[in-house]
Short mmCIF file of C-alpha atoms in Angstrom, two decimals:
data_model
loop_
_atom_site.label_atom_id
_atom_site.label_comp_id
_atom_site.label_asym_id
_atom_site.label_seq_id
_atom_site.Cartn_x
_atom_site.Cartn_y
_atom_site.Cartn_z
CA MET A 6 124.82 100.07 128.81
CA TYR A 7 125.44 97.41 126.15
CA LYS A 8 126.24 97.85 122.47
CA LYS A 9 123.41 97.09 120.05
CA ILE A 10 124.16 94.61 117.28
CA ASP A 11 124.85 96.24 113.92
CA GLN A 12 125.92 95.05 110.48
CA LYS A 13 129.59 95.18 111.43
CA ASP A 14 128.95 92.66 114.20
CA ILE A 15 127.01 90.39 111.85
CA ASP A 16 129.82 90.57 109.30
CA PHE A 17 132.30 89.52 111.99
CA LEU A 18 130.17 86.54 113.01
CA LEU A 19 129.95 85.45 109.37
CA THR A 20 133.76 85.33 109.18
CA ILE A 21 133.85 82.47 111.70
CA LEU A 22 130.44 80.81 111.22
CA ASP A 23 128.56 79.49 108.20
CA LYS A 24 125.62 81.59 107.06
CA GLU A 25 123.06 79.01 108.24
CA ASP A 26 124.51 79.22 111.76
CA VAL A 27 123.76 82.95 112.09
CA VAL A 28 120.07 83.88 112.55
CA ILE A 29 119.16 87.56 112.74
CA GLY A 30 116.26 89.56 114.16
CA ASP A 31 112.79 88.54 112.98
CA ASP A 32 114.11 85.22 111.63
CA ILE A 33 114.75 83.99 115.19
CA ASN A 34 112.18 81.39 116.27
CA GLU A 35 110.12 82.25 119.35
CA ASP A 36 111.43 79.11 121.06
CA TYR A 37 114.68 81.02 121.64
CA ALA A 38 112.86 83.89 123.39
CA HIS A 39 111.95 81.84 126.47
CA ASP A 40 112.76 78.59 128.22
CA GLU A 41 110.50 75.67 129.12
CA LEU A 42 108.45 77.42 131.77
CA ALA A 43 109.35 81.05 132.43
CA GLY A 44 106.88 83.58 131.04
CA GLU A 45 109.27 86.38 130.00
CA ILE A 46 109.60 86.71 126.21
CA LYS A 47 112.91 88.34 125.25
CA TYR A 48 114.58 87.85 121.89
CA PRO A 49 118.31 87.99 121.27
CA GLU A 50 119.38 90.30 118.47
CA VAL A 51 121.33 87.49 116.83
CA LEU A 52 121.30 83.73 117.41
CA VAL A 53 124.45 81.77 116.58
CA PHE A 54 125.07 78.03 116.52
CA VAL A 55 128.66 77.15 117.40
CA HIS A 56 130.56 73.97 116.55
CA SER A 57 133.88 74.34 118.38
CA THR A 58 135.67 75.81 121.36
CA GLU A 59 137.63 78.01 118.96
CA GLN A 60 134.44 79.59 117.63
CA VAL A 61 133.14 80.19 121.17
CA SER A 62 136.46 81.78 122.12
CA LYS A 63 136.51 84.14 119.13
CA ILE A 64 132.90 85.22 119.68
CA MET A 65 133.46 85.88 123.39
CA LYS A 66 136.65 87.86 122.72
CA TYR A 67 134.80 90.03 120.19
CA ALA A 68 131.79 90.48 122.49
CA TYR A 69 134.06 91.40 125.40
CA GLU A 70 135.97 93.98 123.38
CA ASN A 71 132.72 95.48 122.05
CA ASN A 72 130.62 95.25 125.24
CA ILE A 73 127.96 92.96 123.73
CA PRO A 74 125.95 90.73 126.10
CA VAL A 75 126.08 86.99 125.42
CA THR A 76 123.53 84.43 126.60
CA PRO A 77 124.63 80.76 126.46
CA ARG A 78 121.87 78.36 125.45
CA GLY A 79 121.42 74.61 125.30
CA GLN A 80 118.16 72.74 124.74
CA GLY A 81 116.12 75.43 126.49
CA THR A 82 114.58 72.98 128.97
CA GLY A 83 115.33 75.22 131.97
CA LEU A 84 112.59 76.30 134.33
CA SER A 85 113.82 79.64 135.71
CA GLY A 86 114.70 81.81 132.72
CA ALA A 87 118.48 81.37 132.98
CA SER A 88 118.82 80.98 129.18
CA VAL A 89 116.68 83.98 128.21
CA ALA A 90 118.48 86.91 126.55
CA LEU A 91 117.19 89.69 128.80
CA TYR A 92 119.44 92.33 127.22
CA GLY A 93 119.34 91.15 123.60
CA GLY A 94 122.83 90.79 122.19
CA ILE A 95 124.16 87.41 121.07
CA MET A 96 122.54 84.12 122.00
CA LEU A 97 125.24 81.47 121.73
CA CYS A 98 123.63 78.06 121.20
CA LEU A 99 125.78 75.01 121.95
CA THR A 100 123.43 72.25 120.78
CA LYS A 101 125.61 71.45 117.74
CA MET A 102 128.59 70.76 120.00
CA ASP A 103 127.16 67.31 120.64
CA LYS A 104 130.03 64.84 120.33
CA ILE A 105 131.05 62.12 122.77
CA LEU A 106 134.82 62.58 122.67
CA GLU A 107 136.23 59.78 124.79
CA LEU A 108 135.25 56.85 126.99
CA ASP A 109 138.12 56.05 129.36
CA GLU A 110 137.24 52.71 130.94
CA GLU A 111 140.45 52.59 132.98
CA ASN A 112 139.75 55.91 134.70
CA LEU A 113 135.94 55.51 134.52
CA THR A 114 135.40 58.84 132.78
CA LEU A 115 133.43 60.07 129.78
CA THR A 116 134.51 63.25 127.96
CA VAL A 117 131.72 65.06 126.12
CA GLU A 118 130.83 68.34 124.48
CA PRO A 119 128.12 70.44 126.18
CA GLY A 120 125.36 69.71 123.66
CA VAL A 121 125.25 65.95 124.29
CA LEU A 122 121.83 64.97 125.63
CA LEU A 123 121.45 63.35 129.03
CA MET A 124 119.57 60.42 127.45
CA THR A 125 122.42 59.92 124.96
CA ILE A 126 124.97 59.74 127.76
CA ALA A 127 122.89 57.24 129.73
CA GLN A 128 122.38 54.95 126.75
CA TYR A 129 126.01 55.14 125.59
CA VAL A 130 127.61 54.28 128.93
CA GLU A 131 125.08 51.53 129.71
CA GLU A 132 126.12 49.80 126.49
CA HIS A 133 129.57 49.56 128.11
CA ASP A 134 128.18 48.34 131.48
CA LEU A 135 128.77 51.75 133.03
CA PHE A 136 126.50 54.21 134.75
CA TYR A 137 126.14 58.01 134.88
CA PRO A 138 123.97 58.49 138.00
CA PRO A 139 122.53 62.07 137.81
CA ASP A 140 118.95 61.61 136.68
CA PRO A 141 116.93 64.82 136.22
CA GLY A 142 113.39 64.33 134.99
CA GLU A 143 114.07 66.04 131.63
CA LYS A 144 116.14 63.47 129.73
CA SER A 145 116.28 65.68 126.61
CA ALA A 146 118.29 68.30 128.46
CA ALA A 147 121.89 68.87 127.36
CA ILE A 148 124.73 68.08 129.74
CA GLY A 149 125.94 71.70 129.56
CA GLY A 150 122.65 72.89 131.03
CA ASN A 151 122.78 70.17 133.69
CA ILE A 152 126.23 71.41 134.66
CA ASN A 153 125.13 75.05 134.72
CA THR A 154 122.27 74.28 137.13
CA ASN A 155 123.97 71.48 139.08
CA ALA A 156 121.00 69.30 138.19
CA GLY A 157 119.95 66.63 140.66
CA GLY A 158 117.07 64.27 140.00
CA MET A 159 115.59 61.10 141.37
CA ARG A 160 118.84 59.35 142.31
CA ALA A 161 120.40 62.29 144.15
CA VAL A 162 120.06 60.91 147.69
CA LYS A 163 121.95 57.72 146.94
CA TYR A 164 124.39 58.93 144.31
CA GLY A 165 124.64 62.72 144.54
CA VAL A 166 124.09 65.52 142.02
CA THR A 167 125.83 66.68 138.84
CA ARG A 168 128.66 68.45 140.71
CA ASP A 169 129.66 65.09 142.22
CA TYR A 170 130.18 63.65 138.72
CA VAL A 171 132.08 66.47 137.02
CA ARG A 172 135.79 65.68 137.14
CA GLY A 173 137.01 68.37 134.78
CA LEU A 174 135.86 71.18 132.49
CA GLU A 175 137.13 73.10 129.52
CA CYS A 176 135.67 76.60 129.74
CA VAL A 177 135.74 79.81 127.73
CA LEU A 178 135.92 82.90 129.93
CA PRO A 179 134.00 86.08 129.10
CA ASN A 180 137.14 87.62 127.59
CA GLY A 181 137.57 84.65 125.25
CA GLU A 182 140.40 82.91 127.06
CA VAL A 183 140.16 79.12 127.31
CA ILE A 184 140.92 77.42 130.63
CA ASN A 185 140.90 73.81 131.82
CA VAL A 186 139.90 73.09 135.40
CA GLY A 187 139.98 69.74 137.16
CA GLY A 188 140.72 66.66 135.09
CA LYS A 189 140.73 62.88 135.42
CA VAL A 190 142.28 62.92 138.88
CA VAL A 191 140.09 61.53 141.66
CA LYS A 192 141.40 63.89 144.36
CA ASN A 193 142.51 67.50 144.12
CA SER A 194 143.51 69.85 146.94
CA SER A 195 145.40 72.26 144.69
CA GLY A 196 143.94 75.66 145.45
CA TYR A 197 140.41 76.96 144.97
CA SER A 198 138.06 74.66 143.07
CA ILE A 199 137.22 76.79 140.04
CA LYS A 200 135.47 73.76 138.56
CA ASP A 201 132.98 73.67 141.40
CA LEU A 202 132.32 77.40 141.06
CA VAL A 203 131.45 76.99 137.39
CA VAL A 204 129.13 74.05 138.10
CA GLY A 205 125.82 75.61 139.15
CA SER A 206 126.77 79.14 138.04
CA GLU A 207 123.90 79.29 135.49
CA GLY A 208 126.22 80.34 132.67
CA GLN A 209 127.30 83.55 134.38
CA LEU A 210 130.99 82.80 134.94
CA ALA A 211 132.17 80.85 131.88
CA ILE A 212 130.88 78.82 128.94
CA VAL A 213 131.48 75.09 129.30
CA THR A 214 132.81 73.63 126.04
CA LYS A 215 133.95 70.21 127.28
CA ALA A 216 133.23 68.11 130.36
CA ILE A 217 134.96 65.08 131.87
CA LEU A 218 132.31 63.08 133.71
CA LYS A 219 132.81 60.45 136.38
CA LEU A 220 131.18 57.07 135.78
CA LEU A 221 130.34 54.08 137.98
CA PRO A 222 129.94 50.37 137.23
CA LEU A 223 126.38 49.68 136.09
CA PRO A 224 124.15 48.11 138.77
CA LYS A 225 122.90 44.79 137.44
CA LYS A 226 119.44 44.82 139.02
CA ALA A 227 116.83 47.42 139.91
CA ILE A 228 113.53 46.96 141.74
CA SER A 229 110.96 49.63 142.57
CA LEU A 230 108.37 49.67 145.32
CA LEU A 231 105.11 51.56 144.81
CA ILE A 232 103.54 52.14 148.21
CA PRO A 233 99.97 53.50 148.46
CA PHE A 234 98.93 55.56 151.51
CA PRO A 235 95.58 56.99 152.64
CA ASP A 236 96.90 60.57 152.28
CA LEU A 237 100.05 62.50 151.40
CA ALA A 238 100.77 63.68 154.93
CA LEU A 239 100.97 60.10 156.19
CA ALA A 240 103.16 59.12 153.25
CA ILE A 241 105.65 61.94 153.77
CA ASP A 242 105.71 61.48 157.52
CA THR A 243 107.02 57.97 156.79
CA VAL A 244 110.04 59.23 154.82
CA PRO A 245 112.44 59.97 157.72
CA LYS A 246 112.00 56.39 158.93
CA ILE A 247 112.98 54.87 155.58
CA ILE A 248 115.55 57.37 154.36
CA LYS A 249 118.20 54.68 153.92
CA SER A 250 116.23 53.43 150.93
CA LYS A 251 117.93 56.32 149.12
CA SER A 252 115.62 57.11 146.19
CA ILE A 253 112.20 58.22 147.41
CA GLU A 254 109.58 60.07 145.35
CA PHE A 255 106.18 61.25 146.55
CA MET A 256 103.10 61.75 144.41
CA GLU A 257 99.37 62.30 144.70
CA ARG A 258 96.56 60.54 142.84
CA GLU A 259 95.69 63.58 140.73
CA ALA A 260 99.24 63.70 139.33
CA ILE A 261 99.05 59.99 138.47
CA VAL A 262 95.69 60.31 136.73
CA GLY A 263 96.97 63.29 134.75
CA ALA A 264 100.05 61.31 133.66
CA GLU A 265 97.84 58.36 132.63
CA GLU A 266 95.73 60.63 130.44
CA PHE A 267 98.80 62.35 128.99
CA LEU A 268 100.63 59.09 128.19
CA GLY A 269 97.53 57.11 127.23
CA LYS A 270 98.47 54.16 129.43
CA LYS A 271 97.63 52.89 132.88
CA PHE A 272 99.65 53.23 136.07
CA PRO A 273 99.89 50.00 138.12
CA ASP A 274 97.58 51.49 140.75
CA ASN A 275 95.68 54.77 141.00
CA SER A 276 93.14 53.98 143.70
CA SER A 277 94.91 55.64 146.66
CA ASN A 278 95.24 59.31 147.46
CA ALA A 279 99.04 59.31 147.83
CA TYR A 280 102.08 57.18 147.07
CA LEU A 281 105.72 56.80 147.82
CA LEU A 282 107.89 55.44 145.02
CA LEU A 283 111.16 53.84 146.08
CA LYS A 284 113.93 52.47 143.90
CA PHE A 285 116.64 50.01 144.92
CA ASP A 286 119.55 48.94 142.76
CA GLY A 287 122.44 46.56 143.23
CA ASN A 288 124.25 43.61 141.72
CA SER A 289 121.82 40.84 142.64
CA THR A 290 118.13 40.33 143.39
CA GLU A 291 119.05 38.87 146.77
CA GLU A 292 121.04 41.95 147.73
CA ILE A 293 118.17 44.26 146.79
CA GLU A 294 115.56 42.11 148.54
CA ARG A 295 117.52 42.25 151.78
CA GLU A 296 117.59 46.03 151.47
CA TYR A 297 113.91 46.60 150.78
CA GLU A 298 112.30 44.04 153.11
CA ASN A 299 112.75 46.16 156.23
CA VAL A 300 111.63 49.28 154.39
CA ALA A 301 108.43 47.59 153.23
CA LYS A 302 107.72 46.43 156.78
CA LEU A 303 108.22 49.96 158.15
CA CYS A 304 105.87 51.46 155.56
CA LEU A 305 103.11 49.02 156.46
CA GLU A 306 103.63 49.78 160.15
CA CYS A 307 103.30 53.49 159.34
CA GLY A 308 99.91 53.06 157.68
CA ALA A 309 100.59 52.08 154.07
CA TYR A 310 97.80 50.13 152.42
CA ASP A 311 100.15 47.79 150.59
CA VAL A 312 103.61 47.41 149.03
CA LEU A 313 103.55 46.80 145.29
CA ILE A 314 106.80 45.34 143.94
CA ALA A 315 107.87 46.23 140.40
CA ASP A 316 110.47 43.57 139.72
CA THR A 317 110.23 43.39 135.93
CA ASP A 318 111.43 45.86 133.31
CA GLU A 319 107.86 46.35 132.11
CA ARG A 320 106.50 47.23 135.55
CA ASN A 321 109.43 49.50 136.31
CA GLU A 322 108.99 51.31 133.01
CA SER A 323 105.27 51.85 133.53
CA ILE A 324 105.87 53.44 136.93
CA TRP A 325 108.84 55.62 136.08
CA SER A 326 107.48 56.77 132.72
CA ALA A 327 104.40 58.04 134.55
CA ARG A 328 106.58 59.75 137.16
CA GLY A 329 108.61 61.36 134.38
CA ALA A 330 105.44 62.66 132.70
CA PHE A 331 104.00 64.55 135.69
CA LEU A 332 105.29 67.96 134.60
CA GLU A 333 104.20 67.51 130.98
CA ALA A 334 100.78 66.37 132.16
CA PHE A 335 100.38 69.44 134.37
CA LYS A 336 101.41 71.69 131.46
CA ALA A 337 98.94 69.96 129.15
CA SER A 338 96.06 70.72 131.53
CA SER A 339 96.86 74.37 132.32
CA GLU A 340 99.46 77.11 132.20
CA ILE A 341 101.63 76.63 135.29
CA ASP A 342 104.60 78.08 137.11
CA GLU A 343 106.98 76.34 139.49
CA CYS A 344 108.28 76.70 143.01
CA ASP A 345 111.40 74.49 143.19
CA VAL A 346 112.24 74.84 146.87
CA VAL A 347 114.34 72.48 148.94
CA VAL A 348 113.80 72.10 152.68
CA PRO A 349 115.30 69.82 155.34
CA ARG A 350 113.95 66.32 154.84
CA ASP A 351 112.04 66.33 158.11
CA LYS A 352 110.17 69.48 156.96
CA VAL A 353 108.85 68.13 153.66
CA ALA A 354 105.48 67.11 155.11
CA GLU A 355 105.04 70.50 156.78
CA PHE A 356 105.77 72.36 153.55
CA VAL A 357 103.43 70.21 151.46
CA ARG A 358 100.64 70.64 154.01
CA PHE A 359 101.28 74.40 153.84
CA THR A 360 100.81 74.43 150.05
CA HIS A 361 97.50 72.62 150.48
CA ASP A 362 96.35 75.03 153.19
CA ILE A 363 97.05 78.24 151.23
CA GLN A 364 95.06 77.26 148.13
CA PRO A 365 91.81 78.93 149.30
CA GLU A 366 93.74 82.02 150.42
CA VAL A 367 95.55 82.56 147.10
CA GLY A 368 92.71 81.27 144.89
CA LEU A 369 94.87 78.85 142.92
CA ARG A 370 95.00 75.12 142.39
CA ILE A 371 98.45 73.98 143.60
CA LYS A 372 99.83 70.53 142.87
CA SER A 373 103.16 69.04 143.80
CA PHE A 374 105.45 66.06 143.53
CA GLY A 375 109.09 65.67 144.32
CA HIS A 376 112.10 64.02 145.80
CA ALA A 377 111.05 63.27 149.35
CA GLY A 378 114.43 61.71 150.07
CA ASP A 379 116.36 64.96 149.56
CA GLY A 380 113.70 67.52 150.47
CA ASN A 381 113.39 68.96 146.94
CA LEU A 382 109.78 69.79 146.12
CA HIS A 383 108.29 70.70 142.76
CA VAL A 384 105.20 72.77 143.47
CA TYR A 385 103.03 73.96 140.58
CA PRO A 386 100.37 76.67 140.84
CA HIS A 387 97.87 76.27 137.95
CA LYS A 388 96.40 79.19 136.01
CA ASP A 389 93.32 77.28 134.78
CA ASP A 390 90.83 79.81 133.31
CA LEU A 391 92.08 82.95 135.07
CA ASP A 392 92.84 86.09 133.07
CA ASP A 393 96.50 87.15 132.94
CA LYS A 394 96.22 90.01 135.45
CA THR A 395 94.46 87.88 138.09
CA TRP A 396 96.84 84.97 137.46
CA HIS A 397 99.96 87.05 138.06
CA GLU A 398 98.51 88.75 141.14
CA ARG A 399 97.57 85.41 142.70
CA LEU A 400 100.79 83.73 141.58
CA ASN A 401 102.93 86.44 143.18
CA LYS A 402 100.98 86.08 146.42
CA ALA A 403 101.44 82.29 146.35
CA PHE A 404 105.17 82.63 145.68
CA ASP A 405 105.57 85.20 148.47
CA LEU A 406 103.94 82.81 150.92
CA MET A 407 105.77 79.67 149.75
CA PHE A 408 109.25 81.18 149.61
CA ALA A 409 108.70 82.80 153.01
CA LYS A 410 107.70 79.38 154.37
CA ALA A 411 110.82 77.82 152.85
CA ARG A 412 112.99 80.42 154.62
CA GLU A 413 111.15 79.77 157.88
CA LEU A 414 111.98 76.07 157.53
CA HIS A 415 115.67 76.86 156.76
CA GLY A 416 115.29 75.86 153.13
CA GLU A 417 116.56 77.33 149.86
CA VAL A 418 114.88 78.93 146.85
CA SER A 419 115.91 76.19 144.39
CA GLY A 420 116.89 72.58 144.82
CA GLU A 421 117.92 71.82 141.24
CA HIS A 422 116.38 74.10 138.60
CA GLY A 423 118.34 77.23 139.44
CA VAL A 424 117.43 80.85 140.15
CA GLY A 425 117.68 82.47 136.71
CA TYR A 426 115.76 85.74 136.61
CA ALA A 427 112.39 84.29 137.59
CA LYS A 428 113.34 83.48 141.19
CA SER A 429 115.99 86.20 141.59
CA PRO A 430 113.96 88.49 143.90
CA TYR A 431 113.22 85.62 146.27
CA PHE A 432 116.85 84.47 146.22
CA VAL A 433 118.15 87.95 147.07
CA GLU A 434 115.56 88.28 149.82
CA SER A 435 116.74 85.00 151.35
CA LYS A 436 120.40 86.10 151.61
CA ASN A 437 122.11 88.90 153.50
CA GLU A 438 124.10 91.70 151.89
CA THR A 439 127.46 90.11 152.68
CA TYR A 440 126.50 86.92 150.85
CA ILE A 441 125.24 88.76 147.77
CA ASN A 442 128.38 90.92 147.69
CA LEU A 443 130.51 87.76 147.69
CA LEU A 444 128.60 86.51 144.65
CA LYS A 445 129.05 89.85 142.92
CA GLY A 446 132.77 89.76 143.69
CA ILE A 447 133.11 86.29 142.15
CA LYS A 448 131.16 87.40 139.07
CA SER A 449 133.36 90.49 138.72
CA ALA A 450 136.55 88.42 138.92
CA PHE A 451 135.38 86.26 136.02
CA ASP A 452 133.47 88.90 134.08
CA PRO A 453 134.34 92.52 135.00
CA LYS A 454 132.21 93.88 132.14
CA ASN A 455 129.16 91.76 133.11
CA ILE A 456 128.53 90.62 129.53
CA LEU A 457 128.00 86.89 130.14
CA ASN A 458 124.35 86.04 130.86
CA PRO A 459 123.58 89.32 132.66
CA GLY A 460 120.38 89.88 134.64
CA LYS A 461 120.31 86.51 136.36
CA LEU A 462 120.66 85.28 139.95
CA TYR A 463 121.00 88.50 141.96
CA ASN A 464 120.43 91.26 139.35
#
């Protein structure tokens, strides 16, 4: 189907890239054969590090003419296998395209290359009293990957997701042509929104080489509430009543204890079985206090033990650093896999209870945390000491049950981590033939030879 890389192809790559930016065969580090979580190990035939749009364009034109598959790659922090080179070919790594190109304070935009890290963007704009709201848990992810998966995060309910903050893109198409979509304009009703098709396309339609991001004025104050409950069901049942508080996370005691051990520092409270974590921001303490007082009262009325107020930078940091370490703590204790479903907000409690109930049936320890405010759950089956064969058998059974439950509750396969190849069968099962054919038609319009990141989403 696809051409295998030969010396002629390597020689071409060396005409546009320095020798140290072309890594061949056995010299490719295993890190580039998988992403952060997915188990499939597939090596590209050649790994290249690009520095410019021009280089990306030339490589794509050559690959298109020679029918060579190309897999775009950022930091490799994905959780669904979207950046794994299933068919070999060229892996095109964009991490060296990491420049902040322009801060436009009049239009409130930041123009960046795709390899700029999320944490770099946040720090840079905050130094100018500005704010980039999308806040996925993995701060070392590159903005290009965030765009490809339409990443969400802990501020999504109040502020929205990555798509809401992408004003414009420079993209290289599979045939090597460079296009610009969107721009600094605030409104645009001029035809189809190609920009919004590219955002969330998991690198299948085009390679993002520049992004114009929307910024907001930086909120001056932030206060978090940590609210302990007797159990998780009671905590999550409270969420619909306090949804106006915007940023709502749920967590269980075991996740907190694991994060404490992983980080080597204490959480403000770990004595309860379940917690809600709420964050309020604004321009004054008085404004925030008015907002959270009613929410605190409602939580106590719904059975919360207490309302712990984190109103200092130190307290806020201790809480949110622990929340950010949950995934790493799970991974440190056992091999895991992830179910990243999203369900209607009023069905979160039902889905979480379901994951608890099926543990004896599937023979796996299943832990979860997530964004209760937007219905996005991160559910992690743990391998523990199982052998590989038993693990995969039980994992597949757990996934079958959980994705079927998500469909029953009118949810979706992924809330923010994407489909990749790992969740592709469940995604296809959740959609009808007409829907899948529309996706295939869009892919074909962009990439008639199917060379850009093949094998993902619906393949």
